[in-house]
Short mmCIF file of C-alpha atoms and ligand atoms in Angstrom, two decimals:
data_model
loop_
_atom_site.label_atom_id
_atom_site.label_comp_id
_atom_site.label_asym_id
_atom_site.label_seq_id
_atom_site.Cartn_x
_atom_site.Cartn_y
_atom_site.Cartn_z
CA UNK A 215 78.95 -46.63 135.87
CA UNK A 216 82.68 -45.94 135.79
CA UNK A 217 85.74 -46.29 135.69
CA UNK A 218 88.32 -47.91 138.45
CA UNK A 219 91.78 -48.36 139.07
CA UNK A 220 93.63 -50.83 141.01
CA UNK A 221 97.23 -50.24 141.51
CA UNK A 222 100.37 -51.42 143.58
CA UNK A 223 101.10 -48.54 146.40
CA UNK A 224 104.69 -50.36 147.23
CA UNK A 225 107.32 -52.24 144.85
CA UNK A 226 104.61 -54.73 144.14
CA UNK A 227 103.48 -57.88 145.39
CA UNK A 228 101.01 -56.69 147.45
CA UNK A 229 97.88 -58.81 147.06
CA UNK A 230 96.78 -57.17 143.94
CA UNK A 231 95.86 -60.52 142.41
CA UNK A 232 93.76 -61.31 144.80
CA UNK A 233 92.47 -58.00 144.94
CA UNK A 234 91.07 -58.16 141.54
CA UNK A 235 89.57 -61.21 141.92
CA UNK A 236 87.21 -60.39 144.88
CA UNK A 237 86.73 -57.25 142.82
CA UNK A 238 85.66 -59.55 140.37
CA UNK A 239 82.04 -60.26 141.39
CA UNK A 240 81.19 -56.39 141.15
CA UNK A 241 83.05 -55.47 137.39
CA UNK A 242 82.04 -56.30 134.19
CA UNK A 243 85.67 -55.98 132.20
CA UNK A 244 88.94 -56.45 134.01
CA UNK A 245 91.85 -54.83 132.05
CA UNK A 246 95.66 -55.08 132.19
CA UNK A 247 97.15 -51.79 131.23
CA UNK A 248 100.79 -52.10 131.40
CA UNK A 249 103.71 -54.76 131.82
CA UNK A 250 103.97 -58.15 131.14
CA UNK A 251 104.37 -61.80 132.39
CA UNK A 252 107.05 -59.83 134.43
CA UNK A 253 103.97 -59.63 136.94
CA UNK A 254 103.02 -62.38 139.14
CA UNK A 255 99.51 -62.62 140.36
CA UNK A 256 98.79 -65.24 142.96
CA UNK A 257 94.64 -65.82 143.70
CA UNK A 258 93.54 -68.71 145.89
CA UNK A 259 90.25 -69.76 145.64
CA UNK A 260 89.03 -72.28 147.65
CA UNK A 261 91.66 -75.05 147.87
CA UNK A 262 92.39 -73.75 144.37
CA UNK A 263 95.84 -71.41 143.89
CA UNK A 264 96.12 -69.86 140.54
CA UNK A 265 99.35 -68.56 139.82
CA UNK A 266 98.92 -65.46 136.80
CA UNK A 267 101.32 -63.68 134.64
CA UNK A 268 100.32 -61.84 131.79
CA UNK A 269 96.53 -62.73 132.23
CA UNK A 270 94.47 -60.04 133.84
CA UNK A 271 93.57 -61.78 137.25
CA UNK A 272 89.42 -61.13 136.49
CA UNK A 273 89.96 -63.78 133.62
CA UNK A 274 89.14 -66.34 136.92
CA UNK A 275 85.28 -64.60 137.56
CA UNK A 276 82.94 -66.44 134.75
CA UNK A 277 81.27 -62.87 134.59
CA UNK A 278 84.15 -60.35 133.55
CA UNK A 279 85.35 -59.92 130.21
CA UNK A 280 89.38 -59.47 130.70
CA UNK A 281 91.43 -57.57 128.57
CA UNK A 282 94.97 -56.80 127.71
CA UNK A 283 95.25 -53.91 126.68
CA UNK A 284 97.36 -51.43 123.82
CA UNK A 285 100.30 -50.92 127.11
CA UNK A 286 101.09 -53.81 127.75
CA UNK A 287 103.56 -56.32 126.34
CA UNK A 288 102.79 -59.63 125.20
CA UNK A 289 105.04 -62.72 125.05
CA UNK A 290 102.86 -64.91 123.00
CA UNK A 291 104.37 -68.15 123.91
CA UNK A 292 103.22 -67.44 127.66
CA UNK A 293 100.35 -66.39 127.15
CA UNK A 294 99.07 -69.02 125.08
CA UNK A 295 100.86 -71.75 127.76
CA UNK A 296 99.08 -69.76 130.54
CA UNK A 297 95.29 -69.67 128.29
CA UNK A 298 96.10 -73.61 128.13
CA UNK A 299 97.07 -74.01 132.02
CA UNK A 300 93.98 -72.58 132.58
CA UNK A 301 91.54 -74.66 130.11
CA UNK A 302 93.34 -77.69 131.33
CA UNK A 303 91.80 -76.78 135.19
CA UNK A 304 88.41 -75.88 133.80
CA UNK A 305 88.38 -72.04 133.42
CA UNK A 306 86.50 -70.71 130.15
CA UNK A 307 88.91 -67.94 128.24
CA UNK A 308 87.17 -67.42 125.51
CA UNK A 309 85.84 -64.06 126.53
CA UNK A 310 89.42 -62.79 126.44
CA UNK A 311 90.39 -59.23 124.42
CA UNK A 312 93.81 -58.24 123.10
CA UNK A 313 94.52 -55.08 121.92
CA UNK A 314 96.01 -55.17 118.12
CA UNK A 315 98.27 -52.38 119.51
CA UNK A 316 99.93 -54.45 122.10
CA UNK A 317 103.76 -54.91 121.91
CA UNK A 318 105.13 -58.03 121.61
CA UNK A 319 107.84 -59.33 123.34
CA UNK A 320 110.64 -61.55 120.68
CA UNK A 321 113.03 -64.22 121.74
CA UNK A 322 115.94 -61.12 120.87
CA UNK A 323 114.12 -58.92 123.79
CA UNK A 324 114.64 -61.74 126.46
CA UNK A 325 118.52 -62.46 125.23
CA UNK A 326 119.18 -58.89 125.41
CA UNK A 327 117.40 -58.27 128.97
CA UNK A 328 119.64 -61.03 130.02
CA UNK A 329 122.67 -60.17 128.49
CA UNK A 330 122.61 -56.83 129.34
CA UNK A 331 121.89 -57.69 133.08
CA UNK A 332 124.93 -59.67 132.85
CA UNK A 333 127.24 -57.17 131.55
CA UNK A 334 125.76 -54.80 134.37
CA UNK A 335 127.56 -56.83 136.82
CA UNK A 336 126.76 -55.21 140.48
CA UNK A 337 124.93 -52.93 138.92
CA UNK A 338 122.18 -54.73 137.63
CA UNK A 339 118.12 -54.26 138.19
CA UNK A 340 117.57 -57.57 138.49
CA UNK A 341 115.17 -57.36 136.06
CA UNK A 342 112.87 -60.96 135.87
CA UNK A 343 114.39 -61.14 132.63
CA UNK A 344 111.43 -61.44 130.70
CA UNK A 345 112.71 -59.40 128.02
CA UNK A 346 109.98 -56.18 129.33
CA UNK A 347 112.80 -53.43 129.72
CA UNK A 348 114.14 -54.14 125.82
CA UNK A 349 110.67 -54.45 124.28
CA UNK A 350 109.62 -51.37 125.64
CA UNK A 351 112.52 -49.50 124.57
CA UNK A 352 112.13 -50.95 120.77
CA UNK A 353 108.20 -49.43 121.67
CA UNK A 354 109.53 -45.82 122.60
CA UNK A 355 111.85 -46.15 119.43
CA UNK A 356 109.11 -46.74 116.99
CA UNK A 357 111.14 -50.03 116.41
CA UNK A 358 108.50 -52.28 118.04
CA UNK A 359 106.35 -55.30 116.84
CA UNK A 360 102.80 -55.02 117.87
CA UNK A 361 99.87 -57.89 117.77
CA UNK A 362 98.54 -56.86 114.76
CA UNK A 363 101.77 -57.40 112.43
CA UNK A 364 101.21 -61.29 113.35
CA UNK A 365 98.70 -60.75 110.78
CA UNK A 366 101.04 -59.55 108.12
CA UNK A 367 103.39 -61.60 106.75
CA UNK A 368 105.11 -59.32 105.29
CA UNK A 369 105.59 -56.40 107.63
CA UNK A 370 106.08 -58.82 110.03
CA UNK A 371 109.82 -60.03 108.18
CA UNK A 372 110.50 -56.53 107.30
CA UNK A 373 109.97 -55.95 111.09
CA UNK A 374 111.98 -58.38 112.28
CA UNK A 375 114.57 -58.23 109.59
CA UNK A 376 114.89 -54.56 110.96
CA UNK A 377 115.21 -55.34 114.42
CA UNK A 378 117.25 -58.07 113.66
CA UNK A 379 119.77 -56.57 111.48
CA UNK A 380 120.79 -54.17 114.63
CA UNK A 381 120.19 -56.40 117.65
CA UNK A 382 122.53 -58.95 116.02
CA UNK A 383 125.11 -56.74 116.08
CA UNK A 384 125.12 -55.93 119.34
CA UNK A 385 124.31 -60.00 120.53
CA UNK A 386 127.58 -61.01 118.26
CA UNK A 387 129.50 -58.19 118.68
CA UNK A 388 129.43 -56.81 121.83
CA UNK A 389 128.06 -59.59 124.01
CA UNK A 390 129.77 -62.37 122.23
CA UNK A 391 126.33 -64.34 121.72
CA UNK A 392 124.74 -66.19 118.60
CA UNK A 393 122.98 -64.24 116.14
CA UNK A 394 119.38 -64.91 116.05
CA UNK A 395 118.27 -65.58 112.53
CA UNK A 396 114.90 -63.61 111.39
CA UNK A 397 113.55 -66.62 109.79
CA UNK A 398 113.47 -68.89 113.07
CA UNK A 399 111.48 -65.79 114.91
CA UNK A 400 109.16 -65.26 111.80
CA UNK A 401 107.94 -68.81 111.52
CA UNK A 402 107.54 -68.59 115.35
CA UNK A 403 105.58 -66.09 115.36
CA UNK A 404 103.22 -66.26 112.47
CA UNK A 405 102.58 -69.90 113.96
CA UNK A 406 100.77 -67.63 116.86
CA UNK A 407 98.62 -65.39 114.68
CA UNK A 408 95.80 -68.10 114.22
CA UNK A 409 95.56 -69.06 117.74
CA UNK A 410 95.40 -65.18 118.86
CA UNK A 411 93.33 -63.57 116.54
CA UNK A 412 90.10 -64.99 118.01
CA UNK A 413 91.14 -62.79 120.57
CA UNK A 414 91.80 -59.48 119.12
CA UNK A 415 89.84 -56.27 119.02
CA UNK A 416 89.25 -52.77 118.96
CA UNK A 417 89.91 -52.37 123.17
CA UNK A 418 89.37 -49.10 123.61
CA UNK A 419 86.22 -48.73 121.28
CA UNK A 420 84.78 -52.18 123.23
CA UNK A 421 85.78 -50.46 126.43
CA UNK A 422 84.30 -46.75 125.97
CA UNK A 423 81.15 -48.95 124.45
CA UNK A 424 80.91 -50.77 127.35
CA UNK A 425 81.21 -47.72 130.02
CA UNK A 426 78.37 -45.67 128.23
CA UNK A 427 76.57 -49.07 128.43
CA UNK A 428 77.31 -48.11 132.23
CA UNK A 429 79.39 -51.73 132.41
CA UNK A 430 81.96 -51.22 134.78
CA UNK A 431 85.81 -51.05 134.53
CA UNK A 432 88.61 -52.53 136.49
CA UNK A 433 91.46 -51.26 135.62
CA UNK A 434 94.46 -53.80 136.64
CA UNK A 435 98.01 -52.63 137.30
CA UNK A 436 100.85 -54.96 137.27
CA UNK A 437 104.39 -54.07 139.91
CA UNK A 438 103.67 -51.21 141.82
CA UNK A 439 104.38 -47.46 142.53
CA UNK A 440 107.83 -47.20 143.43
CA UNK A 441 108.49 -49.50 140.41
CA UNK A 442 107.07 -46.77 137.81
CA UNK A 443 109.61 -45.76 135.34
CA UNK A 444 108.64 -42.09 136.41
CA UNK A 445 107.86 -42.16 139.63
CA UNK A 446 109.44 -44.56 141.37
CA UNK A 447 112.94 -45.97 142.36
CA UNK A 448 114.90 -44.77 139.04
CA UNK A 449 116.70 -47.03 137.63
CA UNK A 450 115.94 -49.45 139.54
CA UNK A 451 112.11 -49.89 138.50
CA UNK A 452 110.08 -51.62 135.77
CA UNK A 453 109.94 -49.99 132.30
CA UNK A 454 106.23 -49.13 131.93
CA UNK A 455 103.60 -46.85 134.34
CA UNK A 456 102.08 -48.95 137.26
CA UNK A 457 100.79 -45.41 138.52
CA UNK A 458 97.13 -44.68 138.03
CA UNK A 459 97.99 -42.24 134.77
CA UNK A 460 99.37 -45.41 133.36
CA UNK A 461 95.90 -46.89 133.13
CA UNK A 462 94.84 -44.09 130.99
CA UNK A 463 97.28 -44.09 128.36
CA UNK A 464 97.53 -48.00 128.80
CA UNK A 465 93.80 -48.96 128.04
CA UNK A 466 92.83 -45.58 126.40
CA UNK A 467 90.50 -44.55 128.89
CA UNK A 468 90.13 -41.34 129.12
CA UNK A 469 90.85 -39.75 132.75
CA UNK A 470 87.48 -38.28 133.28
CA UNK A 471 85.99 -41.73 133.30
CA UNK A 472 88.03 -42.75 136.25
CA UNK A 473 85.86 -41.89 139.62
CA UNK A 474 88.09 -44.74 141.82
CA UNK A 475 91.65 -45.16 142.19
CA UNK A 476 92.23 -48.34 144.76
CA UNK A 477 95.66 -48.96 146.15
CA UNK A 478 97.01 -52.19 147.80
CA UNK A 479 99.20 -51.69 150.10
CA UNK A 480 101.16 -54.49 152.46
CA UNK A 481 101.01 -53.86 156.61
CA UNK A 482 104.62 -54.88 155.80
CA UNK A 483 107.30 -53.85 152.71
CA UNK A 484 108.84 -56.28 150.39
CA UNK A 485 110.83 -55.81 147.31
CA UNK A 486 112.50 -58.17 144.47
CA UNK A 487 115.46 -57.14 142.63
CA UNK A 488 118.07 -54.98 143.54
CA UNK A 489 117.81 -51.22 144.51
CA UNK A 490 117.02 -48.24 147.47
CA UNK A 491 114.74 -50.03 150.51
CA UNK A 492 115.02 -48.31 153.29
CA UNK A 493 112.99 -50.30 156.20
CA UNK A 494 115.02 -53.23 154.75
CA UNK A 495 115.54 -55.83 157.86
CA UNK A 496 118.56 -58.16 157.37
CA UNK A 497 117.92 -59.53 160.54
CA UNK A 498 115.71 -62.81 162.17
CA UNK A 499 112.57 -60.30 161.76
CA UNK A 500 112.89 -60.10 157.67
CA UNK A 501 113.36 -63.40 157.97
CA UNK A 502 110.57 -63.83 159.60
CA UNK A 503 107.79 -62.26 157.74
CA UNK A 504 109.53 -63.74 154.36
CA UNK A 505 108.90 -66.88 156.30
CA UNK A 506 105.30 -66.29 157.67
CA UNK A 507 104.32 -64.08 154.54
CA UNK A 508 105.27 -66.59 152.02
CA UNK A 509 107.35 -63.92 150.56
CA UNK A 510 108.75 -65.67 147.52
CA UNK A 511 108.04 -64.89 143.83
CA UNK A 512 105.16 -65.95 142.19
CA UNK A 513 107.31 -65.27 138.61
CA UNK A 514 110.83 -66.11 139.58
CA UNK A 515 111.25 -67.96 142.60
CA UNK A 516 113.33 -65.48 144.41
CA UNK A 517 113.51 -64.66 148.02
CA UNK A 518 111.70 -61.41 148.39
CA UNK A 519 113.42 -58.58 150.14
CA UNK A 520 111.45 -58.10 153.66
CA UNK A 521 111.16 -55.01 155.76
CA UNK A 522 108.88 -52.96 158.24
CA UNK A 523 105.95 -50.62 157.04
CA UNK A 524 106.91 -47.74 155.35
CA UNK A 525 103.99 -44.42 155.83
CA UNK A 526 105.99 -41.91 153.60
CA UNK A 527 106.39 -44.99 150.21
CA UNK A 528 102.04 -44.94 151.12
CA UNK A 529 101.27 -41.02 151.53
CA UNK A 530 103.98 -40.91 148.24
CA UNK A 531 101.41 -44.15 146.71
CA UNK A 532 98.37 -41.38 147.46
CA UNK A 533 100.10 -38.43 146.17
CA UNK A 534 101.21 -39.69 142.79
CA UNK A 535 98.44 -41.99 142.30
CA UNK A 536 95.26 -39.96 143.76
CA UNK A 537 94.28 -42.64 145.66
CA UNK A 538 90.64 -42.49 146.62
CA UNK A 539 91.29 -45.61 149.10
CA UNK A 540 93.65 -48.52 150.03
CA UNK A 541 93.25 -52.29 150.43
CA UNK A 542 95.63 -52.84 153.14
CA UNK A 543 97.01 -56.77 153.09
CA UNK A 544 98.60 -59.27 155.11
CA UNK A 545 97.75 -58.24 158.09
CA UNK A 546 97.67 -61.30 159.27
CA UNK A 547 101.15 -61.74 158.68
CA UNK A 548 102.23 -59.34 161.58
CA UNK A 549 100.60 -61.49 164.33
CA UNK A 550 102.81 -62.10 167.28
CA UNK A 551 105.16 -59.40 167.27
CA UNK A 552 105.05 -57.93 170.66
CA UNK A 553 106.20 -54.54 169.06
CA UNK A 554 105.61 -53.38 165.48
CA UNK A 555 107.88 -50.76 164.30
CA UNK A 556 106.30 -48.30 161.85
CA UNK A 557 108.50 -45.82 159.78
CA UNK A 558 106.77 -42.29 159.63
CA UNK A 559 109.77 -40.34 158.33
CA UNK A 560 113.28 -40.40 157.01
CA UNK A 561 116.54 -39.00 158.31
CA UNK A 562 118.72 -37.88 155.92
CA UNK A 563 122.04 -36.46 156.54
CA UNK A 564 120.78 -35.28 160.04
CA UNK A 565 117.70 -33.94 158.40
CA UNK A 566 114.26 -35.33 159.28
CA UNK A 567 112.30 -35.60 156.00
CA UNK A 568 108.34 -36.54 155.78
CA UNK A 569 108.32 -36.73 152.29
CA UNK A 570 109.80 -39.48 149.74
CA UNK A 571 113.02 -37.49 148.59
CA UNK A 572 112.91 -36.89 144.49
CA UNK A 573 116.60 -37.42 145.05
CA UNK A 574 118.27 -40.92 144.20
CA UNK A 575 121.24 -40.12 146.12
CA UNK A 576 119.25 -38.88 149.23
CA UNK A 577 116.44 -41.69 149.25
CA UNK A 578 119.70 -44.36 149.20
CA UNK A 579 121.06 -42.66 152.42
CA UNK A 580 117.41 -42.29 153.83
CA UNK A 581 117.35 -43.82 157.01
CA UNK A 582 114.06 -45.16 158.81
CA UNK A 583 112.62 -43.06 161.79
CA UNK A 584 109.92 -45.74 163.94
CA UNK A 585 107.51 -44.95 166.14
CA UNK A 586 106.67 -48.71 167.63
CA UNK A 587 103.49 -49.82 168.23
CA UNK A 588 101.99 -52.42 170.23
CA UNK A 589 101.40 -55.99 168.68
CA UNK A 590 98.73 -58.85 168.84
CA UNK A 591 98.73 -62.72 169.63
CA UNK A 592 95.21 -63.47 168.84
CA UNK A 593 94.70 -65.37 165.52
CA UNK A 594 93.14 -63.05 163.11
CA UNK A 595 92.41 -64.86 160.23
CA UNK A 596 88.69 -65.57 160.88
CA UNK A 597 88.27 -62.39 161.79
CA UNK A 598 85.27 -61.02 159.54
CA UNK A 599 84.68 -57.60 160.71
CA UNK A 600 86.37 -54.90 162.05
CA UNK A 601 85.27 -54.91 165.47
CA UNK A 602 86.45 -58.67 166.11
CA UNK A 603 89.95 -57.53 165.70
CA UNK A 604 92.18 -57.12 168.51
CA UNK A 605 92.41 -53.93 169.96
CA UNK A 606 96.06 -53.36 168.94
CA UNK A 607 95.49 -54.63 165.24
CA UNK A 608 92.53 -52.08 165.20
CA UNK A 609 95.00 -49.28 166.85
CA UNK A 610 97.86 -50.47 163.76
CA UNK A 611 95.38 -50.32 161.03
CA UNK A 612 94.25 -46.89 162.13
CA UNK A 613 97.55 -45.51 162.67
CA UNK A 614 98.48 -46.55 159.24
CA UNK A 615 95.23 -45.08 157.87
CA UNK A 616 96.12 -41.68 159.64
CA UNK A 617 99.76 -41.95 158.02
CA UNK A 618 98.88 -43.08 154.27
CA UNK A 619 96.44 -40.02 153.86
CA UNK A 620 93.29 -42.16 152.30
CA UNK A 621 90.73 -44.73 153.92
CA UNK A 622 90.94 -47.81 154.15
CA UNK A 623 88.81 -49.61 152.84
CA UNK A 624 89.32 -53.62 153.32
CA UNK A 625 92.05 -55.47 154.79
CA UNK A 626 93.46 -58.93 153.97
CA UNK A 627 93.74 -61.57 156.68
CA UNK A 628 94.41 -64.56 154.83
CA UNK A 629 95.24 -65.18 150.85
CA UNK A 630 91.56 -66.99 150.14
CA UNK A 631 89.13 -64.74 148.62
CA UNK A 632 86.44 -64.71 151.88
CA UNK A 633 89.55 -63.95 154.35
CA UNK A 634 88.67 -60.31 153.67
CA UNK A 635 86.84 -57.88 155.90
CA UNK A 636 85.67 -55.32 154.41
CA UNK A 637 85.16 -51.22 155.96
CA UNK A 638 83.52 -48.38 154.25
CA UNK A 639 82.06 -50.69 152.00
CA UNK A 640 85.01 -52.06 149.73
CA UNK A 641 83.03 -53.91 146.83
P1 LIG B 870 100.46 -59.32 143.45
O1 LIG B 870 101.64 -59.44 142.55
O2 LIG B 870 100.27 -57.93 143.95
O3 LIG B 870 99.21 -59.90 142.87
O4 LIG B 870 100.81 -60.18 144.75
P2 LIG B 870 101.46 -61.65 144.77
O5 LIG B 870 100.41 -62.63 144.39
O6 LIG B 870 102.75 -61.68 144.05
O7 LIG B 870 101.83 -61.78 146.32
C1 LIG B 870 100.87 -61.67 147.31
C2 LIG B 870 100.83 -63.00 148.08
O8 LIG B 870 100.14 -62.82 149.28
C3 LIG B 870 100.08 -64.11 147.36
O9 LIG B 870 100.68 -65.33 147.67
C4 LIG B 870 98.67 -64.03 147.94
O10 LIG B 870 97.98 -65.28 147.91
C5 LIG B 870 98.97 -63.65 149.34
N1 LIG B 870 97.97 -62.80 150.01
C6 LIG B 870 97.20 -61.81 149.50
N2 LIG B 870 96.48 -61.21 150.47
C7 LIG B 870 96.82 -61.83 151.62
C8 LIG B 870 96.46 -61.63 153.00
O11 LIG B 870 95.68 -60.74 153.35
N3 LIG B 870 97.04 -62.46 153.92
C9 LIG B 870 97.94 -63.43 153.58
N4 LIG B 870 98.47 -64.19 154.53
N5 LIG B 870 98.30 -63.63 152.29
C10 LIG B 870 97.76 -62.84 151.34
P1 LIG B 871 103.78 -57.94 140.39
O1 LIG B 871 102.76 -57.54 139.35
C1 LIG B 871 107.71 -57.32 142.18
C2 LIG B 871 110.87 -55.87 139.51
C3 LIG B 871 112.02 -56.81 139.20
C4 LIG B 871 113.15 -55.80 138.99
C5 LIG B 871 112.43 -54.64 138.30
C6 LIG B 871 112.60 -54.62 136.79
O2 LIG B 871 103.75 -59.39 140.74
O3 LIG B 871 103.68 -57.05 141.58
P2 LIG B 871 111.54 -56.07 134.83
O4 LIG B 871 111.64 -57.55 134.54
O5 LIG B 871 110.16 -55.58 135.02
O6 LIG B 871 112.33 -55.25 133.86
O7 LIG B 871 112.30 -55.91 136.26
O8 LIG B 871 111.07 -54.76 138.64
N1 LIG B 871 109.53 -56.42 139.22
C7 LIG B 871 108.66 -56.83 140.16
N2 LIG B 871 108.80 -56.90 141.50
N3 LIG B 871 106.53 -57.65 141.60
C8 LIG B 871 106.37 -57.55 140.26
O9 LIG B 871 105.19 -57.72 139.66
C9 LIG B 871 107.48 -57.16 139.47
N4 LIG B 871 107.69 -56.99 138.14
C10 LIG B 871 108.94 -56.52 138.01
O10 LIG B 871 112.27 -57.68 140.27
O11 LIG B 871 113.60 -55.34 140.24
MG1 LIG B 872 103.40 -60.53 142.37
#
């Protein structure tokens, strides 16, 4: 059996948390491929909510191996305080992988995302500042500290002697901050290399061993499309690959392996953090489905930006991704609008464009064009099966199908795991 991806078809936060956990009865490995504790992952089970970070979300199903893999970055403190959160309410980690190739994220990567953020003034991301944007650049700059040199005293002070000997610079000199000295981050950190090695491994050796084994493979994506350093909102995006080649060069799986790319994609569009949105709604309806949706972060606790769906950010999701389906979410959310605007197309400049524009300056002036369609009252979230869906939330799904340019294949009406009903056979 192969390979599958799950990724984010918006600016994240669509339900891929819980995604990945009802995936989780049908996969043997669940594997995070890129990002960080940036990423928060909410899964309700039962009366239980489980609020993940840097944890793939299949570490919840007793039968799936997860596994972080080589692309993403690590902040060991969190992830050992999330391993413990998660013993302390019963759940079993031990089956847990971490790539020895896995960045890790230092106390001077989370000053410096901050700092610089700072200094940015209006112009900042709004990064989560978790310190992902700087350890990614030391990564690209072959100035990084990966999970294995935890295990080398040595390399690991040269290493962050190195780092330190520039970054300090920069802290005291041009952001007027405290040097950080190398020997407070080295005794941190080689404190973590007993409690993590039980953990490491060869991941994409155990991976390719397990898929000609004919285990199957979820792979996990943290953020979203539009948040992909290359194909999405530039700058104003995350600093790995959410998008589906991400998963390849994050878990080193190789691309013919991968027969299922899933997206998840909101009946609604929410952002965090600053940048181009153009269905944005500043008015009592944003407010509105922040208020019904819930739509506050699961990693920093701030309001999430709230707007109406957006077709060409999902037909863009299929394009770049290769979507084979979607899990559409929160549809539940939409109940008791008498009218649901849809956006199908931009205008920009007087122009009518179908497609997302590859220009920055053009996608900021890109102004929504709706068609409207007709809402429901009816209470959807026991709704199990297609068919006992209103009419009209039957008609939206199907419009949005037509629009997005792949099946789909499940829809969310409610955050628990059984609030799911699933088309065209989802699991
Ligand atoms: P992720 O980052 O993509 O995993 O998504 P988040 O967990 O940050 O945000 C999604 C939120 O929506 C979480 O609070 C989920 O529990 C919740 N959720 C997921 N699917 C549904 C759904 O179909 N309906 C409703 N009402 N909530 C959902
Ligand atoms: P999940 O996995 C929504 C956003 C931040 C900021 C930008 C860069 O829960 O969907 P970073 O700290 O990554 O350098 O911030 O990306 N961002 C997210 N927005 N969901 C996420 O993750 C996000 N992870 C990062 O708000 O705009
Ligand atoms: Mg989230």
């Amino acid at each position: 059996m192969p390979a599958l991806v799950l990724v984010g078809a918006q600016w994240g936060d669509e339900g891929k948390g819980k995604a990945t956990d009802l995936l989780g009865g049908s996969v043997d490995y669940v594997v995070r491929y890129q990002g960080g504790n940036n990423a928060g992952h909410t899964v309700v089970i039962g009366d239980q909510k489980y609020a993940l970070h840097l944890l793939p979300s299949g570490i919840l199903s007793p039968n799936v191996t997860p596994v972080i893999g080589n692309g993403v970055v690590i902040d060991p403190g969190v992830l050992l305080s999330e391993l413990n959160g998660l013993n302390e309410r019963g759940i079993d980690t031990s089956k847990l992988l971490i790539s020895g190739n896995a960045h890790l994220i230092t106390p001077y990567h989370r000053t410096l995302d901050k700092v610089t953020e700072r200094f940015l003034g209006k112009r900042r991301i709004g990064t989560t500042g978790r310190g992902i944007g700087p350890t990614y650049a030391d990564k690209i700059n072959r100035v990084g500290i990966r999970v294995q040199d935890l295990f080398d005293e040595s390399i690991l002070r040269q290493k962050i002697e190195a780092a330190l000997h520039d970054k300090n610079q920069l802290l005291v000199k041009l952001y007027n901050r405290r040097a950080i000295p190398a020997d407070l981050v080295l005794e941190e950190y080689l404190g973590y290399a007993d409690k993590i090695k039980p953990f490491l491994a060869d991941t994409t050796l155990v991976l390719d061993e397990a898929l000609k084994a004919g285990k199957v493979v979820l792979l996990e994506g943290g953020q979203g499309t539009l948040l992909d350093v290359d194909h999405g909102t530039y700058p104003f995006v995350t600093s790995s690959n959410p998008t589906s080649g991400g998963a390849c060069t994050g878990s080193g799986i190789g691309p013919t392996k991968i027969d299922r790319v899933i997206g998840i994609l909101k009946a609604y569009t929410t952002r965090v953090g600053s940048g181009p949105f153009p269905t944005e709604l500043l008015d009592e309806d944003g407010e509105a489905l922040r208020r019904i949706g819930g739509e506050r972060g699961v990693t920093t606790g701030r309001d999430r930006r709230c707007g109406w769906f957006d077709a060409v950010i999902a037909r863009y999701a299929t394009r770049v991704n290769g979507l084979t389906d979607f899990f559409l979410t929160k549809l539940d959310v939409l109940t008791g609008w008498e009218q649901i605007p849809v956006c199908v197309a931009y205008e920009i400049d007087g122009r009518r464009v179908e497609e997302l524009p590859y220009n920055q300056s053009d996608f900021h002036h890109a102004k929504p064009v709706y068609e409207t369609l007709p809402g429901w009252s009816e209470d959807i979230s026991g709704a199990k099966t297609f068919a006992e869906l209103p009419k009209n939330a039957q008609a939206y799904v199907k419009a949005l199908e037509e629009m997005s340019g792949a099946p789909i294949s499940a829809i969310g009406v409610g955050p628990g795991r059984d609030e799911t009903i699933q088309i065209n056979s989802f699991l």
